[in-house]
CSV table of C-alpha atoms in Angstrom, one decimal:
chain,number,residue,atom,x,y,z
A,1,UNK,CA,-14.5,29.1,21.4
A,2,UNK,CA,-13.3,26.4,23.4
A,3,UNK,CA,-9.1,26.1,23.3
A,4,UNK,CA,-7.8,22.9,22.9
A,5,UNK,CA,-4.3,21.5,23.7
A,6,UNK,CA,-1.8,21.0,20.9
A,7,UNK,CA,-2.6,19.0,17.7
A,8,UNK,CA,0.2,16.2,19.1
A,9,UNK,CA,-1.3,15.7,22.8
A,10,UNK,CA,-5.0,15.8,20.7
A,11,UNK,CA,-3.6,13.3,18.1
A,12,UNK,CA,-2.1,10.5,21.1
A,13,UNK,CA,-5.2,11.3,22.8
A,14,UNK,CA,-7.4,10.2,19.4
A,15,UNK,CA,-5.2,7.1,18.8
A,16,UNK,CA,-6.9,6.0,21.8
A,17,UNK,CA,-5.2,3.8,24.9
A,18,UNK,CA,-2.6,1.3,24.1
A,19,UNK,CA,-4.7,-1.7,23.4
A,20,UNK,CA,-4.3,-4.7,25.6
A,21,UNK,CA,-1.2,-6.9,25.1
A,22,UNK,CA,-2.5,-9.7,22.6
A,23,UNK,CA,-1.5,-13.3,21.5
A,24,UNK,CA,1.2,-13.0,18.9
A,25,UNK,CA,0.2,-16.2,17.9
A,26,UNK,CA,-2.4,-15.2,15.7
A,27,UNK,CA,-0.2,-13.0,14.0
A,28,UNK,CA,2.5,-15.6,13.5
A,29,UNK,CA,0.0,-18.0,12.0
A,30,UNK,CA,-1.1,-15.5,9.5
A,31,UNK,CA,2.3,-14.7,8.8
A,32,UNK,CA,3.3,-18.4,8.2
A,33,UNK,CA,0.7,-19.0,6.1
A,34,UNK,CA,1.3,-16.3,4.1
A,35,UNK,CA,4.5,-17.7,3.5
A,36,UNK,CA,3.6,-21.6,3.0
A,37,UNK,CA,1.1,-19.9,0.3
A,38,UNK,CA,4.4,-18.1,-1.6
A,39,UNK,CA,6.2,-21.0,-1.0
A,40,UNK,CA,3.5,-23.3,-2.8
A,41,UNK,CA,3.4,-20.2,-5.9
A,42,UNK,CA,7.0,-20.1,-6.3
A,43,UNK,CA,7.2,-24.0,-6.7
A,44,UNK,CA,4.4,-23.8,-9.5
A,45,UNK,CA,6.1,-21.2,-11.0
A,46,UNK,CA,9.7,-23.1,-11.1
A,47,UNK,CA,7.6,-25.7,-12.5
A,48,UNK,CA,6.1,-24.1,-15.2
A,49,UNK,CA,9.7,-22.2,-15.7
A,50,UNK,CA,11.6,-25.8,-15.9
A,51,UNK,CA,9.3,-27.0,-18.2
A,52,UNK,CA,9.4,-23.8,-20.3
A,53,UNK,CA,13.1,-23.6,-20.1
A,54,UNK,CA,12.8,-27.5,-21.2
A,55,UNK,CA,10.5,-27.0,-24.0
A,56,UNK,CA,13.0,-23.9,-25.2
A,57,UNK,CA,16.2,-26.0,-25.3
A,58,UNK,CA,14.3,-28.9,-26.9
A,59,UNK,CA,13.3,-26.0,-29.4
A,60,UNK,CA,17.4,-24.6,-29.6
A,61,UNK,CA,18.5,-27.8,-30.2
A,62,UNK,CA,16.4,-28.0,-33.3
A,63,UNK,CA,17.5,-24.1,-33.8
A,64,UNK,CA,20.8,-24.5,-33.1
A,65,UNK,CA,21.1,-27.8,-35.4
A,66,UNK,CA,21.3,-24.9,-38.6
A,67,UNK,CA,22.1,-22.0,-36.4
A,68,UNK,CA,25.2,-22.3,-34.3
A,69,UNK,CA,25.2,-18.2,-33.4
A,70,UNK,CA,22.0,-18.4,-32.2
A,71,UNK,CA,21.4,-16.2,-28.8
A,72,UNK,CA,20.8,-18.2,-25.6
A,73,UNK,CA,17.6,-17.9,-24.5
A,74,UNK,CA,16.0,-15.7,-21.8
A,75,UNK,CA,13.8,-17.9,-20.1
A,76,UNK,CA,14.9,-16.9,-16.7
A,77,UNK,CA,13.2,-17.5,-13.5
A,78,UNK,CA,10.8,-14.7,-13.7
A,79,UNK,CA,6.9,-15.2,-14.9
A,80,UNK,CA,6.2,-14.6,-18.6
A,81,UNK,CA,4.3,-12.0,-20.3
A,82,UNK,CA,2.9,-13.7,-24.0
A,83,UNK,CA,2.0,-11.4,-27.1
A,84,UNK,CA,-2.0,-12.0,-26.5
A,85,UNK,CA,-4.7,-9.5,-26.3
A,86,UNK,CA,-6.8,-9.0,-23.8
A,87,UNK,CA,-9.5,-6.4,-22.5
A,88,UNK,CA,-10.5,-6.0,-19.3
A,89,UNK,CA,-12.8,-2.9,-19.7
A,90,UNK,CA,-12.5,0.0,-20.2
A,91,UNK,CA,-8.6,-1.2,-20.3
A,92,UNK,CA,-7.2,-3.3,-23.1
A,93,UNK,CA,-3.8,-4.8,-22.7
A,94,UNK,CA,-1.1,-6.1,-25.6
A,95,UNK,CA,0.4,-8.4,-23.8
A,96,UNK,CA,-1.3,-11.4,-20.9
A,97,UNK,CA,0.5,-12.4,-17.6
A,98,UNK,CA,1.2,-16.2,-18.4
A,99,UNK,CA,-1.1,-18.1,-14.8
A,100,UNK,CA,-2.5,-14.9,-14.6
A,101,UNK,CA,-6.5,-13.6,-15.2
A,102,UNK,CA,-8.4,-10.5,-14.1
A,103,UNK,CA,-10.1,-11.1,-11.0
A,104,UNK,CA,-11.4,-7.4,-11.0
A,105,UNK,CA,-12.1,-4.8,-13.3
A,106,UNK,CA,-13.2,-1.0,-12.4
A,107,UNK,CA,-13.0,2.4,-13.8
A,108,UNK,CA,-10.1,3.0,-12.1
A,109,UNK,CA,-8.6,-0.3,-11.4
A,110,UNK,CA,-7.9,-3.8,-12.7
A,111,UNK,CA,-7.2,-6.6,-10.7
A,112,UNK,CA,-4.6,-9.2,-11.7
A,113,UNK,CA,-4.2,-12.5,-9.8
A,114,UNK,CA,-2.0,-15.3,-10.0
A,115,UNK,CA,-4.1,-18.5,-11.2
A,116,UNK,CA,-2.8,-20.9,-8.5
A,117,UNK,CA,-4.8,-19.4,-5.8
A,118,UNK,CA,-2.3,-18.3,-3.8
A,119,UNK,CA,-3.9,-14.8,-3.2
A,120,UNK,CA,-7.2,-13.6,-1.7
A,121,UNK,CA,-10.4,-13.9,-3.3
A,122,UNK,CA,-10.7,-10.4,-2.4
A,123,UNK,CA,-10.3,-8.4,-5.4
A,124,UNK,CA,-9.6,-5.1,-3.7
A,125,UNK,CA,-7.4,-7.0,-1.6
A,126,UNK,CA,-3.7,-6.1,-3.6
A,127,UNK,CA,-1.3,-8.1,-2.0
A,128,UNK,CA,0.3,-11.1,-4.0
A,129,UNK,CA,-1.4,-9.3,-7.3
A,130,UNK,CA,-0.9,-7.2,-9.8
A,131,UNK,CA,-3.2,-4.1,-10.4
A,132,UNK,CA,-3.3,-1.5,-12.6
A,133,UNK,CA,-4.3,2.0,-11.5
A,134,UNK,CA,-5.9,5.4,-13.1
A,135,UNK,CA,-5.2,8.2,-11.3
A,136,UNK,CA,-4.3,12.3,-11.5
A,137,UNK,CA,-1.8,11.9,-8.7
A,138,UNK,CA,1.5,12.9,-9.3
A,139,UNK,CA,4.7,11.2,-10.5
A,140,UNK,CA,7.4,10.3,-8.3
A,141,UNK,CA,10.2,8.4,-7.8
A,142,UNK,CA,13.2,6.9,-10.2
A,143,UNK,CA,12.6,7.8,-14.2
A,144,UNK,CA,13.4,5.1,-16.4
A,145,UNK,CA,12.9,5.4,-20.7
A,146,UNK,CA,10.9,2.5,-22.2
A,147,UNK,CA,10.9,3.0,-26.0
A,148,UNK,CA,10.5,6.7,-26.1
A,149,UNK,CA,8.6,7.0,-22.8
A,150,UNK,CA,9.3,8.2,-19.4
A,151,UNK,CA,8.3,6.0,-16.7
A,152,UNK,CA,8.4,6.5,-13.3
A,153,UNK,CA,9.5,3.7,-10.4
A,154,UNK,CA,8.6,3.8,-6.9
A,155,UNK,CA,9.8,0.8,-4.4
A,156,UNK,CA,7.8,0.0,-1.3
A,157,UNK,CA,8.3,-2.5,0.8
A,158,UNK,CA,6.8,-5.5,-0.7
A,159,UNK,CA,6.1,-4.1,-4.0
A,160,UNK,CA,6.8,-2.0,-6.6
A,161,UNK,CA,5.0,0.8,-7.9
A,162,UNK,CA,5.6,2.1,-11.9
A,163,UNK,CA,3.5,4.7,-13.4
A,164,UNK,CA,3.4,6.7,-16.4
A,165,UNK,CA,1.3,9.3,-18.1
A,166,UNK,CA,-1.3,8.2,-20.4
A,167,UNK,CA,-0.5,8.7,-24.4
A,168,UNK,CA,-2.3,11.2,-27.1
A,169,UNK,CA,-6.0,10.3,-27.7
A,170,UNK,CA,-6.4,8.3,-23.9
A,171,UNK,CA,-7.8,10.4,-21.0
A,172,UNK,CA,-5.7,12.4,-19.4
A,173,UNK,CA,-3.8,11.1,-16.5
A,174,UNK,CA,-1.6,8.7,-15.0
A,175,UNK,CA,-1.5,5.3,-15.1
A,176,UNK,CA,0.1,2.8,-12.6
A,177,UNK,CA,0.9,-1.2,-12.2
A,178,UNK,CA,2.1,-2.4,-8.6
A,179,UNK,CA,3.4,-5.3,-8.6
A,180,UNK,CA,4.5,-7.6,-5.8
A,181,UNK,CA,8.8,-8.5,-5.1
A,182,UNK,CA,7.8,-12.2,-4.6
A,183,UNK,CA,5.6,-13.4,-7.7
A,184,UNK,CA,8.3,-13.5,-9.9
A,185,UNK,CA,8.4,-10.2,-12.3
A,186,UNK,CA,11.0,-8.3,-12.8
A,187,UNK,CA,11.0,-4.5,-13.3
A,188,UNK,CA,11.3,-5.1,-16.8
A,189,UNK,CA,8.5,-6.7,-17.8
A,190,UNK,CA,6.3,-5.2,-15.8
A,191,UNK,CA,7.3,-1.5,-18.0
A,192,UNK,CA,7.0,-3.7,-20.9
A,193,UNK,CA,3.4,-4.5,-19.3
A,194,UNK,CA,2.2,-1.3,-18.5
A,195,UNK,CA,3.6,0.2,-21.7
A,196,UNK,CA,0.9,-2.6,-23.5
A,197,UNK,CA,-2.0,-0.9,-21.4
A,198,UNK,CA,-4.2,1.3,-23.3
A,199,UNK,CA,-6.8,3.6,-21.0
A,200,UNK,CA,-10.5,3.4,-22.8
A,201,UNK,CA,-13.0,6.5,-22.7
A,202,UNK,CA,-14.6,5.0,-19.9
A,203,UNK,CA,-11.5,5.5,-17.6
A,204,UNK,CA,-12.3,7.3,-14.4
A,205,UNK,CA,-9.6,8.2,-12.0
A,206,UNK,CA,-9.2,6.5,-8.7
A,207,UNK,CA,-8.4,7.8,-5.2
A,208,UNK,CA,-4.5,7.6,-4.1
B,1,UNK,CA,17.7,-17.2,9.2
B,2,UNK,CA,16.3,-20.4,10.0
B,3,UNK,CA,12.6,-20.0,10.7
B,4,UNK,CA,12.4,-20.7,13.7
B,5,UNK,CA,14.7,-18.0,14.5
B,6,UNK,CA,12.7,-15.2,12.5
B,7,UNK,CA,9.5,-16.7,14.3
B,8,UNK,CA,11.1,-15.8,17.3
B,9,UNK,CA,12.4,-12.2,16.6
B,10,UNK,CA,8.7,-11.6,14.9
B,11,UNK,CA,6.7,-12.3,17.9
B,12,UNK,CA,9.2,-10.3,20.0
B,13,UNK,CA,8.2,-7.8,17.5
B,14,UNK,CA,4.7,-8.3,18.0
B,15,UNK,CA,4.8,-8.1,21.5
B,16,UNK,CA,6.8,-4.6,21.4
B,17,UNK,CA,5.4,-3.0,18.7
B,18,UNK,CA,2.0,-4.1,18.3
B,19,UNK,CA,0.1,-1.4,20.3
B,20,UNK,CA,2.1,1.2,18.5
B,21,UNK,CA,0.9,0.2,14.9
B,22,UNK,CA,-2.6,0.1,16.0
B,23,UNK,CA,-2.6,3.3,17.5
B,24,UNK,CA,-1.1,4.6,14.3
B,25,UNK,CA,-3.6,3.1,12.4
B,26,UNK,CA,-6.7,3.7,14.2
B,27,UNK,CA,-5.4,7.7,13.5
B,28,UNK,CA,-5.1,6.9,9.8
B,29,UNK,CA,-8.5,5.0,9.8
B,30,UNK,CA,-9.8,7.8,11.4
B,31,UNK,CA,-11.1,5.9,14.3
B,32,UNK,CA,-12.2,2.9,12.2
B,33,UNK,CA,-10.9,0.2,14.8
B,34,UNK,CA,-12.1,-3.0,12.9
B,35,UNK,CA,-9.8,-1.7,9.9
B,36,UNK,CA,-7.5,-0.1,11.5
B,37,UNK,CA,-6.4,-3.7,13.2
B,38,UNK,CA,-7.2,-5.1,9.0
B,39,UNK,CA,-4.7,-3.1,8.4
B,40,UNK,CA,-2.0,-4.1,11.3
B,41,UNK,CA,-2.4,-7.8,10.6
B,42,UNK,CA,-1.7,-7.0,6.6
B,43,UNK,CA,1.1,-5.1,7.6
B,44,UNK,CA,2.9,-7.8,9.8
B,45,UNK,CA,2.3,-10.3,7.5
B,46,UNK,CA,4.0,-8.3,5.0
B,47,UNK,CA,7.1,-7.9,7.8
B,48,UNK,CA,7.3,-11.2,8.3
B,49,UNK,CA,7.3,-12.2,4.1
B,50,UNK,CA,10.6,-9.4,4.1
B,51,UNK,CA,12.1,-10.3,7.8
B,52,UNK,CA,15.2,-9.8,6.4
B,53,UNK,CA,14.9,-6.0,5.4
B,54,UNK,CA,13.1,-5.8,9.1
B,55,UNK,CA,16.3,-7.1,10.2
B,56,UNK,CA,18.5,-4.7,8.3
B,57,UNK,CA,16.6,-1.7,9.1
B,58,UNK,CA,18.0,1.0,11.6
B,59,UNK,CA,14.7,1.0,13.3
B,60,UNK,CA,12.8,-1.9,13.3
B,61,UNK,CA,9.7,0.1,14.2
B,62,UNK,CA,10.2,3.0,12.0
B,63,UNK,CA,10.6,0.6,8.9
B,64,UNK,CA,7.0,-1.1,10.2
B,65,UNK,CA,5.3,2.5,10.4
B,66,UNK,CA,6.5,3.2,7.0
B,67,UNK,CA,4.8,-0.3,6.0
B,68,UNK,CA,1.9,0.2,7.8
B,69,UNK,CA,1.5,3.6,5.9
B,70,UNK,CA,1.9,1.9,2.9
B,71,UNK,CA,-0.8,-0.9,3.4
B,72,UNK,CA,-3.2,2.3,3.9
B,73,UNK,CA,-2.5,4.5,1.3
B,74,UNK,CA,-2.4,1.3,-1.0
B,75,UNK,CA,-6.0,0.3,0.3
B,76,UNK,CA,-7.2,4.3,0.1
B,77,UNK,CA,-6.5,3.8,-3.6
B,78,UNK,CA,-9.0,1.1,-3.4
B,79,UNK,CA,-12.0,2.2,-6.2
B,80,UNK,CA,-15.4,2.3,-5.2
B,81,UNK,CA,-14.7,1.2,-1.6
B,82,UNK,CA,-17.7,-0.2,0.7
B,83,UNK,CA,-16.9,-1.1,4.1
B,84,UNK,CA,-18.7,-1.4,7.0
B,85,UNK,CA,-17.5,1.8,9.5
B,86,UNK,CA,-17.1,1.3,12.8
B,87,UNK,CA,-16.0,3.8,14.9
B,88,UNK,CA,-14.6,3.5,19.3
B,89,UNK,CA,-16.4,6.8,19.7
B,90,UNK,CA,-19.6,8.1,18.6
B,91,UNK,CA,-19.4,11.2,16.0
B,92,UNK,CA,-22.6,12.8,17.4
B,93,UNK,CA,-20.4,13.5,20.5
B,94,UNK,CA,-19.0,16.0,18.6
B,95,UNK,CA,-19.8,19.1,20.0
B,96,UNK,CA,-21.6,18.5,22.8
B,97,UNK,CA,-21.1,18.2,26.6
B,98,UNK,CA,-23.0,16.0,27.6
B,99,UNK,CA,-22.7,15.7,31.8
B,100,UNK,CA,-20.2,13.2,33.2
B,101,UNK,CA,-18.3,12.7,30.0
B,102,UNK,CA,-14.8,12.5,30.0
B,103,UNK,CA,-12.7,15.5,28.6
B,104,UNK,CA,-10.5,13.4,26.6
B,105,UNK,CA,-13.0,11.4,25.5
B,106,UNK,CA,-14.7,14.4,23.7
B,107,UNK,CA,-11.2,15.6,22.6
B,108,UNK,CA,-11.0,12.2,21.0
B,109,UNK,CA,-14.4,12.2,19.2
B,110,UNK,CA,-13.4,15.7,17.8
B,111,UNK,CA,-10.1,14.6,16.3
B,112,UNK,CA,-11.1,11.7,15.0
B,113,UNK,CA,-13.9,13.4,13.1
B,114,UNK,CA,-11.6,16.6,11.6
B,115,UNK,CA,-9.4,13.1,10.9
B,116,UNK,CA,-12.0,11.9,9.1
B,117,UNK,CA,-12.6,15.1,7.2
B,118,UNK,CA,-8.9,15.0,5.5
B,119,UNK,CA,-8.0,12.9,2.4
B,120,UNK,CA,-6.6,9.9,3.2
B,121,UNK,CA,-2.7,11.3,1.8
B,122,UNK,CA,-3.5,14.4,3.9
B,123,UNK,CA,-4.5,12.4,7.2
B,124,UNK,CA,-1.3,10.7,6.6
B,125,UNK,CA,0.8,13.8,6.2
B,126,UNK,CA,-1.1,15.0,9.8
B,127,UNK,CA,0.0,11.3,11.6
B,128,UNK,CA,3.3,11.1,10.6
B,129,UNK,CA,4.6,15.1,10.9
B,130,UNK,CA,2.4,15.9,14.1
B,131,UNK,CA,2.5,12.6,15.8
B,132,UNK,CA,5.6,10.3,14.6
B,133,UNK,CA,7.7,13.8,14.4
B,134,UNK,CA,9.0,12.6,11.1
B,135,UNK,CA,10.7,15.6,9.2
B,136,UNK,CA,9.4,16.7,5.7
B,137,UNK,CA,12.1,14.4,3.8
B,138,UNK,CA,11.4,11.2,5.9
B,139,UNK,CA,7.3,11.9,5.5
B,140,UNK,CA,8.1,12.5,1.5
B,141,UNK,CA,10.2,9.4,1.5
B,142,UNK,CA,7.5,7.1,3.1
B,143,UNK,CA,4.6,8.3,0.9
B,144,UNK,CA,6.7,8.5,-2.3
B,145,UNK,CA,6.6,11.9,-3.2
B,146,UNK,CA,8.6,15.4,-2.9
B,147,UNK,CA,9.4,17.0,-0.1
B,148,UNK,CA,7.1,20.1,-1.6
B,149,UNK,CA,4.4,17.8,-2.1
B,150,UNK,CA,4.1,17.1,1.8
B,151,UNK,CA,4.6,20.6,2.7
B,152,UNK,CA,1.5,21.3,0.9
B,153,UNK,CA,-0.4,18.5,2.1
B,154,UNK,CA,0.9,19.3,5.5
B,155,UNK,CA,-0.9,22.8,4.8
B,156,UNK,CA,-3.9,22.5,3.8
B,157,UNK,CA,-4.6,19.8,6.2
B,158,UNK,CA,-3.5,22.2,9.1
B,159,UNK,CA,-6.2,24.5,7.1
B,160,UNK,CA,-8.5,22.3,6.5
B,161,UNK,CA,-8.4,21.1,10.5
B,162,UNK,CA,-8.6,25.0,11.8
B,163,UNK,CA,-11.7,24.9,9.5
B,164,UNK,CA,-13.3,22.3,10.8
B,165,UNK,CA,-12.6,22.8,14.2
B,166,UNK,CA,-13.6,26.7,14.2
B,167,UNK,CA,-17.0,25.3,13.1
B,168,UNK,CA,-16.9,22.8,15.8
B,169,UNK,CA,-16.4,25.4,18.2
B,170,UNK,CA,-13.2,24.4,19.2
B,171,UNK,CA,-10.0,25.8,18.8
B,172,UNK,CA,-6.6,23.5,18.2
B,173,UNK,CA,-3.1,24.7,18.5
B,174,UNK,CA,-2.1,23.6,15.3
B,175,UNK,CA,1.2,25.1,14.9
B,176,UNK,CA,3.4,24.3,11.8
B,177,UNK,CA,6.7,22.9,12.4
């Protein structure tokens, strides 16, 4: 048998040589445009959220006319989840991301992306998107109860991951929704979002 | 931060710490170069959208490594994942010794390949204890999982490489620390 020299020396040797120096430039253009496409997002969403928030006052003042305790409303500067079914199979959902459709839909996956564009026509490309997962990995990270059920939130840079395990009568396993820190959803709604998820028979578990 | 101050810390960045995240990531691609660098450019777009937490970070390249890890264990998760595979060294090295050939260059060829024989979670267990010298906590804390939970992985990679590498005809000093 041939000896070899420790797993550390054999790992620096298989990351190969240190490339040559490159152009940051490149990079930096990515990266700006990245940000000019957030940018752009974030001002549809404001606008859609001023004119929501409009349409809602408009609405309290009528409310309010024979209601003086009525509660303020919560349209806040996050994006909206509406009481509408949808299925994306073999997963159906309670609620629909307002400016949001399915862009992908797997056994073990479904992509969510924002309707302005913003994101990569690459559905198996996650960033700027939501997606829900089906896996038998384990759960990790902060527990937080949602109407009788645990859920479980792990923060990444970038995005957020929340999982939880699948009710009586789904396949067995876990399911999970990452979600990005700049689109606009708070922690919140996305439980509320996952908690609408229901995992069909023809669920299979994904990688992770 | 005004932008063009963040533009200027990120290609000091770049310039610094570019190199490092390929390497990393050519060892969690397994020697897949075309998405090992995918994965770099993801990952420094994703520094420059959070500059601010780069900024705040005790280690400006530690924080990128743990991003970088993220990117690929996010993209491992991928489902029913087709890429083209491209790989710096050719896998039928493996093994042989073929005259003239550099040592290291088979010693690369054979890592890679046990590398590509490990789960993706398990691979980057492997890079981050045995070549970043993270601790258990710190590799638990990047992947988002217990410290028990990379122990094991840790293990049955080690395993899992002695394996491979027995059959191989080679023999690695894979110690666990």
């Amino acid at each position: 048998m041939t000896p070899l020299p420790d797993l550390k020396h054999a790992l620096d040797v298989a990351a190969g040589d240190e490339p040559r120096p490159s152009d940051p430039s490149a990079d930096l253009d990515r990266a700006q445009a990245a940000v000019r496409a957030r940018s752009r997002r974030r001002f549809r969403l404001g606008v859609s959220t001023l004119a929501t928030a409009a349409l809602v006052g408009a609405a309290s003042v009528v409310v309010l006319d024979g209601s003086p305790t009525s509660p303020p409303s919560a349209a806040a500067a996050e994006v909206q989840l509406v009481d509408q079914q949808f299925d994306a199979e073999p997963y159906t959902f309670d609620l629909t991301p307002e400016g949001w459709s399915v862009q992908a839909q797997m056994p073990s996956a479904v992509t969510i992306a924002p309707d302005d564009g913003s994101t990569s026509d690459e559905p198996h490309d996650f960033q700027g998107k939501l997606v829900i997962l089906f896996d038998s990995n384990p759960l990790t990270g902060r527990e937080v109860e949602h109407d009788g059920r645990r859920f479980w939130v792990t923060e990444n840079p970038g995005h957020t991951i929340i999982s939880t395990r699948t009710v009586d009568g789904e396949p067995t396993g876990v399911v999970r929704i990452q979600y990005p820190h700049d689109a606009g959803w708070e922690e919140s709604s996305m439980i509320e979002f996952l908690a609408s998820v229901h995992v069909g028979p023809g669920a299979q578990h994904g990688l992770g | 931060m005004r932008d063009s101050e963040r533009s200027a810390e990120f290609v000091a960045f770049v310039r610094a710490h570019r190199a490092d995240l390929v390497r990393t990531a050519v060892l969690l691609c397994a020697g897949d170069e075309a998405y090992a660098e995918d994965l770099v450019q993801t990952t420094l777009t994703r520094l420059y959208l959070s500059w601010s937490k780069v900024r705040r970070a005790d280690s400006s390249l530690a924080y990128s490594r743990r991003c970088l890890t993220n990117v690929f264990i996010d993209e491992a998760r991928r489902a029913h994942r087709r890429r083209e595979t491209s790989v710096a060294v050719p896998m039928d090295a493996l093994g042989r010794d073929p005259a003239g050939a550099s040592p290291d260059l088979d010693l690369r060829a054979l890592v890679l390949n046990a590398l590509s024989s490990l789960a993706p979670r398990q691979r980057a267990v492997v890079v981050l204890r045995h070549w970043h010298d993270l601790d258990v906590d710190e590799t638990a804390r990047i992947l988002g999982c217990r410290a028990g939970t990379v122990k094991s992985q840790n293990a049955r990679a080690l395993a899992h490489l002695r394996e491979f590498l027995a059959t191989a005809d080679h023999q690695l000093d894979l110690e666990v620390s």
